[in-house]
XYZ file of C-alpha atoms in Angstrom:
284
model
C 18.927 -16.877 -21.326
C 15.321 -16.968 -19.614
C 16.799 -14.488 -17.204
C 17.911 -12.219 -19.776
C 14.327 -12.742 -21.803
C 12.741 -11.720 -18.635
C 14.344 -8.467 -18.419
C 13.513 -7.616 -21.925
C 9.885 -9.104 -21.610
C 9.692 -7.245 -18.036
C 10.776 -3.771 -19.708
C 8.115 -4.059 -22.796
C 5.625 -5.242 -20.330
C 5.753 -2.059 -18.036
C 6.003 0.104 -21.082
C 2.603 -1.498 -22.301
C 1.211 -1.066 -18.817
C 1.814 2.774 -19.058
C 4.205 2.759 -16.107
C 6.817 5.753 -16.971
C 9.900 3.847 -17.010
C 12.827 6.040 -18.147
C 14.631 3.626 -20.419
C 14.028 0.092 -21.585
C 16.566 -2.397 -20.467
C 17.964 -5.346 -22.450
C 20.006 -8.021 -21.616
C 22.090 -10.836 -23.122
C 24.108 -13.795 -21.361
C 27.533 -13.972 -23.021
C 29.661 -17.931 -22.810
C 33.082 -18.587 -23.086
C 35.211 -21.726 -24.226
C 38.704 -21.495 -23.351
C 41.628 -24.190 -23.896
C 45.047 -23.009 -23.021
C 45.465 -19.775 -24.495
C 42.459 -19.928 -27.209
C 39.195 -18.955 -26.197
C 35.787 -18.289 -28.099
C 33.364 -15.836 -26.387
C 29.825 -16.708 -27.239
C 26.907 -14.566 -27.808
C 23.068 -15.475 -26.503
C 24.236 -18.787 -25.073
C 21.699 -21.616 -24.434
C 21.427 -24.033 -21.923
C 24.037 -26.616 -23.043
C 26.432 -23.811 -24.038
C 26.312 -22.702 -20.166
C 26.377 -26.437 -19.085
C 29.648 -26.910 -20.905
C 31.432 -24.006 -21.198
C 33.562 -22.008 -18.964
C 31.389 -18.861 -18.043
C 27.944 -17.230 -17.961
C 28.252 -13.811 -17.642
C 25.533 -11.761 -18.091
C 25.234 -7.979 -19.316
C 21.806 -5.758 -19.100
C 21.870 -1.915 -19.776
C 19.815 0.888 -21.474
C 21.096 2.580 -24.605
C 22.866 4.575 -22.423
C 24.909 2.207 -20.404
C 25.049 -1.138 -18.448
C 22.912 -1.438 -15.300
C 23.688 -4.574 -14.143
C 26.148 -7.448 -14.343
C 26.675 -10.980 -13.037
C 29.038 -13.817 -13.510
C 29.644 -17.662 -13.336
C 33.066 -19.196 -14.060
C 34.280 -22.579 -13.926
C 37.853 -21.961 -14.389
C 40.543 -20.141 -12.344
C 39.644 -16.705 -13.995
C 39.567 -14.504 -17.022
C 42.220 -12.085 -18.519
C 41.335 -8.430 -19.037
C 41.419 -8.583 -22.628
C 38.506 -11.348 -22.374
C 36.332 -9.418 -20.249
C 36.692 -6.367 -22.592
C 35.927 -8.537 -25.385
C 32.998 -9.884 -23.820
C 31.540 -6.773 -22.671
C 31.801 -5.328 -26.505
C 30.228 -8.288 -28.021
C 27.573 -8.124 -25.154
C 27.341 -4.080 -26.316
C 26.688 -5.299 -29.619
C 24.286 -7.709 -29.035
C 22.184 -5.705 -26.529
C 21.750 -2.852 -29.652
C 20.231 -5.539 -31.836
C 17.911 -6.711 -29.097
C 16.924 -3.065 -27.910
C 16.040 -2.414 -31.462
C 13.709 -5.362 -31.885
C 12.144 -4.216 -28.649
C 11.534 -0.439 -29.602
C 9.942 -1.920 -32.937
C 7.227 -3.212 -30.738
C 6.685 -0.480 -28.225
C 8.967 2.491 -28.318
C 7.992 4.238 -25.511
C 5.570 3.916 -22.483
C 1.876 4.382 -22.915
C 0.377 7.423 -22.148
C -2.313 5.977 -19.677
C -1.812 2.833 -17.314
C -3.757 -0.255 -18.533
C -6.972 -0.843 -17.096
C -5.455 -4.178 -15.434
C -2.228 -2.659 -13.975
C -2.821 -2.322 -9.909
C -2.939 0.839 -8.544
C -1.625 1.956 -5.002
C -2.971 5.209 -3.313
C -1.542 6.241 -0.142
C -3.098 8.678 2.533
C -2.007 9.526 6.152
C -3.968 9.619 9.238
C -3.188 10.847 12.987
C -2.150 7.744 14.798
C -4.817 8.212 17.487
C -7.425 7.815 14.394
C -6.267 4.222 13.531
C -8.662 2.570 16.123
C -11.928 4.810 14.376
C -10.625 3.168 10.961
C -10.886 -0.145 12.087
C -13.352 -0.159 14.377
C -14.576 -2.659 17.063
C -13.459 -6.098 15.963
C -12.525 -4.853 12.542
C -15.988 -4.099 11.684
C -15.830 -0.434 10.567
C -12.562 -1.443 7.996
C -14.356 -4.370 6.650
C -17.434 -2.261 5.662
C -14.957 0.078 3.974
C -13.589 -2.811 1.667
C -16.997 -4.227 1.011
C -18.338 -1.010 -0.233
C -15.240 -0.642 -2.143
C -14.977 -3.569 -4.345
C -12.801 -5.528 -1.966
C -9.930 -3.381 -2.253
C -6.918 -4.254 -0.056
C -6.200 -1.782 2.960
C -3.064 -1.494 4.931
C -2.604 0.743 8.008
C 0.913 1.166 9.510
C 1.466 2.330 13.052
C 2.660 5.631 11.950
C -0.626 6.728 10.464
C 0.251 5.524 6.755
C -2.836 4.004 4.892
C -1.782 2.549 1.669
C -4.796 1.193 -0.776
C -4.778 -1.325 -3.548
C -6.764 -2.339 -6.484
C -6.950 -2.227 -9.955
C -10.066 0.417 -10.323
C -8.976 3.739 -9.183
C -12.698 4.546 -8.570
C -12.819 1.621 -6.228
C -9.654 2.935 -4.303
C -11.498 6.813 -4.204
C -14.522 5.207 -2.628
C -12.317 3.734 0.268
C -10.417 6.866 0.417
C -13.764 9.006 0.964
C -14.915 6.726 3.755
C -11.774 6.896 5.509
C -11.874 10.847 4.997
C -15.388 11.035 6.273
C -14.209 9.017 9.501
C -10.944 10.875 10.029
C -11.970 14.406 9.223
C -11.503 16.596 11.928
C -12.471 20.543 12.281
C -9.543 22.932 12.609
C -9.412 26.865 13.864
C -9.765 29.186 11.193
C -11.676 27.053 8.774
C -15.151 28.215 7.293
C -18.092 25.978 6.876
C -21.465 26.339 5.605
C -23.127 24.833 8.686
C -26.512 23.586 9.209
C -28.252 24.473 12.423
C -29.301 21.137 14.422
C -30.504 22.384 17.662
C -31.062 25.532 19.445
C -30.705 26.360 23.147
C -30.798 29.461 25.125
C -27.104 29.890 25.004
C -26.673 29.168 21.551
C -27.293 27.057 18.480
C -25.403 24.060 17.852
C -24.568 23.429 14.222
C -23.506 20.500 12.069
C -19.694 21.602 10.388
C -19.659 18.188 8.762
C -21.181 14.681 9.216
C -19.973 13.469 12.941
C -19.094 16.787 13.881
C -20.885 19.608 15.590
C -19.824 22.880 16.810
C -21.434 25.474 19.413
C -22.449 28.914 17.885
C -22.683 30.834 21.367
C -25.348 33.267 21.535
C -23.041 35.901 21.834
C -21.429 34.749 18.253
C -24.479 35.182 16.236
C -24.421 38.635 15.477
C -22.821 42.228 16.228
C -26.087 43.396 17.640
C -27.291 41.812 21.022
C -29.232 38.469 20.440
C -31.171 37.472 23.654
C -32.537 34.256 22.153
C -30.780 32.430 19.393
C -34.472 31.360 18.030
C -35.120 34.999 17.374
C -32.647 34.773 14.822
C -32.003 31.275 13.883
C -34.155 28.119 13.189
C -33.834 24.368 13.013
C -32.384 23.267 9.243
C -30.523 27.123 8.900
C -27.533 27.338 6.759
C -25.384 29.575 8.117
C -21.493 30.552 7.482
C -19.429 30.065 10.570
C -15.663 29.843 11.159
C -14.054 27.947 13.683
C -12.379 29.876 16.391
C -11.664 27.335 19.199
C -11.196 23.602 20.004
C -10.533 22.875 23.345
C -8.561 20.000 24.964
C -11.882 17.548 24.675
C -12.266 18.395 20.947
C -15.400 20.457 21.485
C -15.829 22.818 18.758
C -16.869 26.675 19.240
C -17.938 28.717 15.899
C -18.573 32.236 15.292
C -20.943 33.819 12.712
C -20.255 37.186 13.833
C -16.947 37.212 12.729
C -17.923 36.802 9.283
C -20.391 39.587 9.185
C -19.306 43.035 8.240
C -18.647 45.279 11.385
C -21.717 47.897 11.130
C -20.873 51.117 10.548
C -20.485 53.018 13.722
C -23.308 55.511 13.959
C -22.152 59.005 13.559
C -22.765 61.397 16.356
C -25.784 63.368 15.298
C -24.884 66.989 14.247
C -25.926 69.622 17.015
C -27.703 72.007 15.066
C -26.551 75.586 15.738
C -29.427 77.705 16.995
C -29.715 80.360 14.945
C -30.327 83.535 17.117
C -32.392 85.876 15.504
C -30.803 88.864 15.564
C -33.446 91.997 15.203
C -32.499 93.922 12.522
C -31.151 97.358 12.874
C -33.689 100.107 11.664
C -31.981 102.458 9.431
C -31.810 106.080 10.462
C -34.713 108.005 8.512
C -33.072 110.672 6.385
């Protein structure tokens, strides 16, 4: 039976490719020739036996048990005894086939075949789908081209599924998508680069495509009159995201990560020592 041979070959191919299947499956086709009360059950039937016989009964399973059954019969029905006998013969046949299969490959290979297709799934916000696709598909086509012609499917719920036989190519696409869709979140800490100075604060680049405002009041604990007194373009400063408004504008603080200055201890008032005149001792 070509269909049962496909089951056996498919199991071996999956193991050879490194797919971690729990157990290989072997299949066999059982036949029946019946005349009156006399019958003969055939094991591993061929085309002629299938065509002229009364039954084509396919049985597939692992060492532990049966996974699938499929039967075609050309007579009114079969008895319980015939079914039991057919299953018993099929079990013996499957065991012999399984032994041969395991002799060729005992278990799945530790590593996937370099030719096996690989799939990576990630998730983005639904409102970011348009950013990944770009105008007229320009952005996603650039991603595909730079990542060695990976295949990318984007679902409406934000699931992104990337296909390729080379995992490195998949990760190229993943990094590009992450770069496009990356967002800052309150509480995150960045080593940010100062890109612009204004009187009211400094603009710092958290990562490519996202800047944050470091207000002059958030630069240090002590008063800063002009950001340029403390910072210059190109400086790398550690900042914490403190707020993101409804328009997506990011506010950060450097002060929040600086140790608080110790409170100045009030100067101890030196007690003025009053010079007391020594009492003169009476002359004896």
